[in-house]
Coordinates of C-alpha atoms and ligand atoms in Angstrom, one line a residue:
X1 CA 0.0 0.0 0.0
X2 CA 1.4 3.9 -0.8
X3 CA 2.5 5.7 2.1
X4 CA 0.7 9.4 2.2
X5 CA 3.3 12.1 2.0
X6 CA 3.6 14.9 4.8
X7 CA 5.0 18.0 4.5
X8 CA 5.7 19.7 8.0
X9 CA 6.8 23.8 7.3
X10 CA 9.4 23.6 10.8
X11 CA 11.1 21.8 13.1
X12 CA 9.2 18.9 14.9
X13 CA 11.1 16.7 18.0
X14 CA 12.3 13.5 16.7
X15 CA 10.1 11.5 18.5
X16 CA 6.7 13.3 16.7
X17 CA 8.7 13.1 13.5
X18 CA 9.4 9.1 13.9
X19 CA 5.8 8.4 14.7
X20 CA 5.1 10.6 11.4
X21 CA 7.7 8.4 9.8
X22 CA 6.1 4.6 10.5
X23 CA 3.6 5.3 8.1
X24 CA 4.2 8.4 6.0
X25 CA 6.5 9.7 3.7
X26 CA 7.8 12.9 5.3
X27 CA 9.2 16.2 4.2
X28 CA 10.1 18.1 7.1
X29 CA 11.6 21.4 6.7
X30 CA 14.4 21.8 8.8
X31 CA 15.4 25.3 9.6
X32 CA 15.0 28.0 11.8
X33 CA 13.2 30.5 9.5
X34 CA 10.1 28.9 7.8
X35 CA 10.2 27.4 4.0
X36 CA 9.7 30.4 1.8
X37 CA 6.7 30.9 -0.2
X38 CA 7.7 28.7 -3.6
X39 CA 8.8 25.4 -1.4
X40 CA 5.4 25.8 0.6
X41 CA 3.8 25.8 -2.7
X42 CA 5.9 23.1 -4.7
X43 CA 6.0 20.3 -1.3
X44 CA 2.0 21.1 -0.8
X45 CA 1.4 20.5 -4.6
X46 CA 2.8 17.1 -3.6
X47 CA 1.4 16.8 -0.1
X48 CA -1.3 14.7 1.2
X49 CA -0.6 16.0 4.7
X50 CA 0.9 19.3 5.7
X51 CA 1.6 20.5 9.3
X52 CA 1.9 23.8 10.2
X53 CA 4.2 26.0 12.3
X54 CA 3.2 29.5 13.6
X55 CA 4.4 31.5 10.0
X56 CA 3.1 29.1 7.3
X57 CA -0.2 31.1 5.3
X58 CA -2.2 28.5 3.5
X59 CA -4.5 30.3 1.4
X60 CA -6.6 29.8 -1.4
X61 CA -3.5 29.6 -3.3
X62 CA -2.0 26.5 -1.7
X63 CA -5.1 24.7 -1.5
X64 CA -5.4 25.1 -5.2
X65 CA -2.3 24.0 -6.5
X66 CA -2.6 20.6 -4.1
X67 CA -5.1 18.0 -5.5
X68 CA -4.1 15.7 -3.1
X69 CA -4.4 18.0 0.1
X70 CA -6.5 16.3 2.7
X71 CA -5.6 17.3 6.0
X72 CA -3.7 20.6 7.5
X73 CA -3.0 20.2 10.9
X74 CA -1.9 23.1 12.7
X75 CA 1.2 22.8 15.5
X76 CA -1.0 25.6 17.9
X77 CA -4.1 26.5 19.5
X78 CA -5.9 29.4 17.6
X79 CA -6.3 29.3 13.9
X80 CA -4.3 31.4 12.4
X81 CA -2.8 31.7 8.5
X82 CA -5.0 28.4 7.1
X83 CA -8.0 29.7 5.1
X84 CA -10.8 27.3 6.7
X85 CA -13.5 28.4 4.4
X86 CA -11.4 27.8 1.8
X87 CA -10.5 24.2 3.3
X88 CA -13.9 23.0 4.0
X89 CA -14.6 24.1 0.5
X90 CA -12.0 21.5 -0.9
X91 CA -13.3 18.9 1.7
X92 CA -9.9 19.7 3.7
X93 CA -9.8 18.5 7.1
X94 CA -8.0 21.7 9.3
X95 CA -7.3 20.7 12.6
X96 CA -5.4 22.7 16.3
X97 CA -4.1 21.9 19.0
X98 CA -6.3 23.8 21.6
X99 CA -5.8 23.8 25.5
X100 CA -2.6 22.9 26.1
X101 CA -1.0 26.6 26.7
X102 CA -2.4 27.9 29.3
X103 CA -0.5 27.3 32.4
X104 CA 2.6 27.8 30.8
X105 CA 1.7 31.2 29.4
X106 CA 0.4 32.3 32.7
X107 CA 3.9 31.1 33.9
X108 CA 5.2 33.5 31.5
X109 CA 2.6 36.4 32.6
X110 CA 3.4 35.9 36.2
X111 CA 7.3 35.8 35.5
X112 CA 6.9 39.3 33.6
X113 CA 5.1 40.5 36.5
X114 CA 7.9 39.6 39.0
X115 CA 10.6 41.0 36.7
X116 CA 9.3 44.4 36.1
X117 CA 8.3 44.8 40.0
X118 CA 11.3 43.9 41.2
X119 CA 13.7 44.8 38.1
X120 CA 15.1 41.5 37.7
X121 CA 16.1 42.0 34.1
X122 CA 17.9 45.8 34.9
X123 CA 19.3 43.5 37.8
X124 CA 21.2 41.0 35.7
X125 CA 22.5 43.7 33.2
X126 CA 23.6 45.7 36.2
X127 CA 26.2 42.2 37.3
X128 CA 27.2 41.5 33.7
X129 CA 28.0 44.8 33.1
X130 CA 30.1 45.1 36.0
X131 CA 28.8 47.7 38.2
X132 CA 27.9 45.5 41.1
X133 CA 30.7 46.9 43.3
X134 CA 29.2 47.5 47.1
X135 CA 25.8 45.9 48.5
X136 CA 23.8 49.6 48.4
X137 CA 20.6 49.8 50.2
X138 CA 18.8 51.5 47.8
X139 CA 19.8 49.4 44.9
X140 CA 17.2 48.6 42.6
X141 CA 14.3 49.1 44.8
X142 CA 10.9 47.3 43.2
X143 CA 7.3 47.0 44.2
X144 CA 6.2 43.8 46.4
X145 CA 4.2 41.5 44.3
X146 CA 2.9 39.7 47.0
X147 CA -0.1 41.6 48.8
X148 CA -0.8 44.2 45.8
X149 CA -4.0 44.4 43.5
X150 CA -3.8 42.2 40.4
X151 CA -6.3 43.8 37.6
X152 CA -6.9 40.7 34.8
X153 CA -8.1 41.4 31.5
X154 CA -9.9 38.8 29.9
X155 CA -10.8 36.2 32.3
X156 CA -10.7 32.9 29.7
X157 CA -8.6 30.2 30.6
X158 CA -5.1 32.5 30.9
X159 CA -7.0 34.8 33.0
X160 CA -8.5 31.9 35.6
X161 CA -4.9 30.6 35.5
X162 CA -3.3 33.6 36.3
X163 CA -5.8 34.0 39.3
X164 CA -5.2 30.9 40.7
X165 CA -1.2 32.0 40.9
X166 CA -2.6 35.2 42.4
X167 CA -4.2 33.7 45.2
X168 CA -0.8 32.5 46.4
X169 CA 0.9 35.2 46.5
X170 CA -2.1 37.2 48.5
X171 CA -3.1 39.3 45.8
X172 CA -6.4 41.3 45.7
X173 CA -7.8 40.1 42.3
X174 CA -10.1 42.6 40.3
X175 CA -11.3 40.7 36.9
X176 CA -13.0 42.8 33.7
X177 CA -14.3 40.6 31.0
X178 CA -17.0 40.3 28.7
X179 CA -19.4 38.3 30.9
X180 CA -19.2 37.6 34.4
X181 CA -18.0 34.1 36.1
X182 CA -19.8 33.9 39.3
X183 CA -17.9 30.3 40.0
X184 CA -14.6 31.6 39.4
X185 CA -15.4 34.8 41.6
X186 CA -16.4 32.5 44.1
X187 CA -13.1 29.8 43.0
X188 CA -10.7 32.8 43.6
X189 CA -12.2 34.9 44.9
X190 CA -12.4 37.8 42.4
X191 CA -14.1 41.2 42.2
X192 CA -15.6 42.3 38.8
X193 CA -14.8 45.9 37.7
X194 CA -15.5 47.3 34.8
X195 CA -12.1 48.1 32.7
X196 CA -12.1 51.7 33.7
X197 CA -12.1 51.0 37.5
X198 CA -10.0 47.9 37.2
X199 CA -7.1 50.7 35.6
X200 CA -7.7 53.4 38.2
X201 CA -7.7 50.5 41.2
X202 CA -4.9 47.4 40.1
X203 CA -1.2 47.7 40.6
X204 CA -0.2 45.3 37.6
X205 CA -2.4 44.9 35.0
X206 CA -2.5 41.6 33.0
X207 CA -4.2 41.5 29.9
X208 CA -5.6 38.3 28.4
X209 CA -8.0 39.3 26.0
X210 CA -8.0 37.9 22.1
X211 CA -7.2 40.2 19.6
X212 CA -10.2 41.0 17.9
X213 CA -12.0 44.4 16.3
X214 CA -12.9 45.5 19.6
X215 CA -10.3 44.5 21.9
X216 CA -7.4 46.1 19.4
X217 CA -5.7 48.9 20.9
X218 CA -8.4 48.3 23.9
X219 CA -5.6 50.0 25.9
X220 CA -4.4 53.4 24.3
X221 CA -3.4 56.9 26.0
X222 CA -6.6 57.5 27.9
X223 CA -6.5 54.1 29.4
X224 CA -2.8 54.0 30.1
X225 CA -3.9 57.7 31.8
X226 CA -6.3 55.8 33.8
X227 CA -3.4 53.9 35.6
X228 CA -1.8 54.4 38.7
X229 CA 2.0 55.5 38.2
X230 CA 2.7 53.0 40.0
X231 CA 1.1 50.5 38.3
X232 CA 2.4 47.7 35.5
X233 CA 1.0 46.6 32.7
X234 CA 1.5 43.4 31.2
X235 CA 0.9 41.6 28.0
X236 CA 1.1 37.8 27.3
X237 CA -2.1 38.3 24.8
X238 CA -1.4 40.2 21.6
X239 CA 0.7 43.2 20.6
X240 CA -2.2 44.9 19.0
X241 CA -4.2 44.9 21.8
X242 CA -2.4 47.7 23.4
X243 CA -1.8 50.9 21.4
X244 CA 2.7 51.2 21.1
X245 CA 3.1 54.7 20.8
X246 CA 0.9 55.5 23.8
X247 CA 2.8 52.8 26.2
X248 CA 5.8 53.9 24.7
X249 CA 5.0 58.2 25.7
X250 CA 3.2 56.4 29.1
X251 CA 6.3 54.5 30.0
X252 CA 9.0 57.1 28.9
X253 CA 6.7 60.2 30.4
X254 CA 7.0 57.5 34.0
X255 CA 3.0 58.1 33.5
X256 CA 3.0 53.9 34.5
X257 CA 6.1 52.2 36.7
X258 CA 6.6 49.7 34.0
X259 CA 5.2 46.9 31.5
X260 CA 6.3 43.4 31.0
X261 CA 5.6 42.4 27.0
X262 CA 5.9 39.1 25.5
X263 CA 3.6 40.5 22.5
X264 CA 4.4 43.3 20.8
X265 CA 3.4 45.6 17.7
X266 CA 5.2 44.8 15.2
X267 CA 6.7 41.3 16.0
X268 CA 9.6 40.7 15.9
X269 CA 10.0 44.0 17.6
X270 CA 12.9 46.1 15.4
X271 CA 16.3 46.7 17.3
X272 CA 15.8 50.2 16.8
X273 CA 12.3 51.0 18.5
X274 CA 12.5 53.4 20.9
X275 CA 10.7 50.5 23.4
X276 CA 14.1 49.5 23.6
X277 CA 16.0 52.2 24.8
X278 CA 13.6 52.0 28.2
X279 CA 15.1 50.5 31.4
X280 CA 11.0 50.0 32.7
X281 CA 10.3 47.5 30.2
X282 CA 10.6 44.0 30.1
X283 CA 10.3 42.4 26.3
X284 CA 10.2 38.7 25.7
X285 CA 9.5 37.1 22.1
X286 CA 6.5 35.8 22.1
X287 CA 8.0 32.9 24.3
X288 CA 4.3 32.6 26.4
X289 CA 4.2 28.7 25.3
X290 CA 7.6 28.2 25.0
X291 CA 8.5 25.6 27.6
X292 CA 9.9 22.4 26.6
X293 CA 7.1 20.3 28.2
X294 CA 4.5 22.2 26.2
X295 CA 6.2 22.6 23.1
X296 CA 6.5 18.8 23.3
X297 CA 2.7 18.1 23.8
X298 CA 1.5 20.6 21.1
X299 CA 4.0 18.8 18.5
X300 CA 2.7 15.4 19.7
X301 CA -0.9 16.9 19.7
X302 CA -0.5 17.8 15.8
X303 CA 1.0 14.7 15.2
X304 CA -1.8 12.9 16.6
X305 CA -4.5 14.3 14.5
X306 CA -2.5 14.1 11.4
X307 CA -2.4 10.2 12.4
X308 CA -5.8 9.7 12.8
X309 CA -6.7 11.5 9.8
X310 CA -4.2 9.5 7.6
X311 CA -6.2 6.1 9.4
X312 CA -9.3 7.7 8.1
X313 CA -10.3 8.5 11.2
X314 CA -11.8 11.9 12.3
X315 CA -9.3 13.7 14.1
X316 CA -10.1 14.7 17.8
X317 CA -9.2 18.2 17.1
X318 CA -11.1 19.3 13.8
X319 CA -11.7 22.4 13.0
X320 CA -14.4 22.2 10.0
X321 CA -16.0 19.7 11.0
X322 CA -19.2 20.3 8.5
X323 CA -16.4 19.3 6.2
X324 CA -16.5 15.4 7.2
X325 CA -18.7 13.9 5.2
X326 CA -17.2 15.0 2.0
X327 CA -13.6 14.6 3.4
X328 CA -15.0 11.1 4.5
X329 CA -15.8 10.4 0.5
X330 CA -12.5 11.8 -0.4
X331 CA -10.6 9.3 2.3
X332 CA -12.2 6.0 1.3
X333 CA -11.2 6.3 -2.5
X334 CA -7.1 7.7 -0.5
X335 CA -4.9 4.7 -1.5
X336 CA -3.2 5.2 1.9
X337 CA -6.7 5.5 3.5
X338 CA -7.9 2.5 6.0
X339 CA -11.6 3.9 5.8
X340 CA -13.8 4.7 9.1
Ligands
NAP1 P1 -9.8 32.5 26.1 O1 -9.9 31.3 27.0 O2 -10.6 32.6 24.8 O3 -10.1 33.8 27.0 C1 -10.2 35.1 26.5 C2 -11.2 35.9 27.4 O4 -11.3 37.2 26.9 C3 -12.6 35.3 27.4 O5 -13.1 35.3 28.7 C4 -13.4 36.3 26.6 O6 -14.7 36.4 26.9 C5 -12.6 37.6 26.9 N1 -12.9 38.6 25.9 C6 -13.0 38.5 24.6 N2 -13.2 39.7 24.0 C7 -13.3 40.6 25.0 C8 -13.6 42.0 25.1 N3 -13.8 42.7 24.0 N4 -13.6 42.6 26.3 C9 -13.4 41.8 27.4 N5 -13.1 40.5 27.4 C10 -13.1 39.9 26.3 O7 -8.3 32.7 25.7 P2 -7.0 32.3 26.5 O8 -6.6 30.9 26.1 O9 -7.1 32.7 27.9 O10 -5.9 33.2 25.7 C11 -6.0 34.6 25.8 C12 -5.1 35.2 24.7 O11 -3.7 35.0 25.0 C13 -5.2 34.5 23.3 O12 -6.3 35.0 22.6 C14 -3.9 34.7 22.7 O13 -4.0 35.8 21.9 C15 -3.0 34.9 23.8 N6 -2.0 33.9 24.0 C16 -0.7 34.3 23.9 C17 0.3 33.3 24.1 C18 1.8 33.8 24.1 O14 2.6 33.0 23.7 N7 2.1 34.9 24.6 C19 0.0 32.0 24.3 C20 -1.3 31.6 24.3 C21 -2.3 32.6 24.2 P3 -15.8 35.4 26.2 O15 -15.7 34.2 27.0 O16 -17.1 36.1 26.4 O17 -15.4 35.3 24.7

């Protein structure tokens, strides 16, 4: 029986990319940037399979120069880049790996909060650059964490998660989101506020809102007025959700103590923005799920689907799942195919 043949657009662990490898041919493309736009387009035209990284855009153009195309499986949560209209309409099968970021982005969230309160990053610049020369009592001075009002943004799974961690470190936890969570107020015990007095009230504020029409540049110059100065704003959601320019004038001005970002607008964020040149700033790159465990489970979480689908299978994790019954048609006549 033919093998199906997999293209995967980045670098997958071994062990994802063996159990790929017992029963399909696989293309893997093996480098740090992702495959530019011609070798996406020449390995789909031969794919049966692809698997996605973050970068890869598969658009109406890929999906029409691969016949074969029958599943795209993407290696993260949200859908993003894969034209799923366009899939279902060529009885595609798209499918995510949802649920499996959480805690380790609210790890991330939390860590960003520590390090701008308590100038952990200015800290370690300070020893490597070789200014640490007496033990000063004033050095470095930062906010307690422990004890001060967390204000969440968004209170989906990151949000609950970062509450929990609140809770243990004896934080006051205000929430503003779209509807209230009366179980997690209870859970946690959070106060709803509505954004304004969650901004004029927390001392770091954590957004974890998804970036959509009405939450982009949800925080902007009025809103970063509303803060205390010394209050913190941090951003594990998306760079768009908070207006640059404004946090740049609000940070710079000392309007706001600081902000921790692991999203930012544009990503990557250019060596020369002026964000750079602040010492209250903390900027990670988009590193929210980037621990190895997760990583790990996400890669074996793709891989998964893709196997199922390539058994015939419906794959736990579909997207488009009005597609099935002609993506069903399409797999029983798949010479690769076992059939459901
Ligand atoms: P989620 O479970 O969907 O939670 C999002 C929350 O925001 C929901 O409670 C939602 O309310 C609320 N919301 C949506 N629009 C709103 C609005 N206009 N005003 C107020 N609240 C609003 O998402 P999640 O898994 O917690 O993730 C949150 C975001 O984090 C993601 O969208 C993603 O952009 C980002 N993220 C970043 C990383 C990273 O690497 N930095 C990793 C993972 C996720 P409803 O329930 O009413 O929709």
């Amino acid at each position: 029986m033919s093998k199906p043949r997999v293209f995967v657009t980045g670098k997958l662990p071994k062990e994802a990319l063996k159990s790929l490898e017992a029963i399909a041919d696989v293309t893997a493309w093996d480098n740090d940037l992702p495959p530019p736009r011609d070798v996406l387009l020449r390995e789909a035209s031969r794919s049966d399979v692809l698997i996605t990284m973050l970068t890869a855009r598969i658009d109406s153009e890929v999906f029409a120069i691969a016949p074969r195309l029958r599943v795209v499986g993407q290696h993260r949560g949200r859908l993003r880049h894969i034209d799923l209209a366009e899939a279902t309409r060529r009885g595609v099968v798209v499918t995510n790996t949802p649920g499996i970021l959480t805690e380790t982005t609210a790890d991330l969230a939390f860590a960003l909060m520590l390090a701008t309160a308590r100038n952990i990053a200015s800290g370690d610049r300070y020893v490597r650059e070789g200014n640490w020369r007496i033990w000063d009592f004033n050095l470095f001075l930062g906010r307690d964490v422990h004890g001060a009002t967390l204000g969440i943004v968004g209170l989906g799974r990151i949000g609950i998660a970062m509450a929990h961690r609140a809770r243990g470190f004896g934080m006051r936890c205000l929430y503003y989101s779209r509807k209230r969570n009366p179980e997690a107020e209870r859970r946690y015990r959070l106060e709803y506020a509505t954004l304004d007095n969650l901004l004029i009230t927390a001392d770091f504020v954590s957004l974890h809102v998804p970036l959509t029409g009405e939450t982009h540049s949800l925080v902007g110059k009025r809103e970063l007025a509303l803060m205390k100065p010394t209050a913190f704003l941090i951003n594990t959601s998306r760079g768009s959700v908070v207006d640059t320019e404004a946090l740049y004038e609000a940070l710079r001005e000392g309007r706001i103590a600081g902000a921790g970002l692991d999203v930012t607008d544009p990503e990557p964020l250019p060596i020369d923005s002026p964000l750079l040149e602040l010492d209250n700033l903390v900027v990670t790159p988009h590193i929210g799920s980037a621990s190895s465990a997760t990583r790990h489970r996400m890669a074996d979480m793709a891989v998964m689907n893709a196997l199922t689908a390539m058994r015939g299978k419906t794959p736990p994790n579909c997207l488009n799942r009005d597609v099935l019954p002609d993506w069903r048609k399409f797999m029983r006549k798949a010479p690769w195919a076992t059939g459901e």
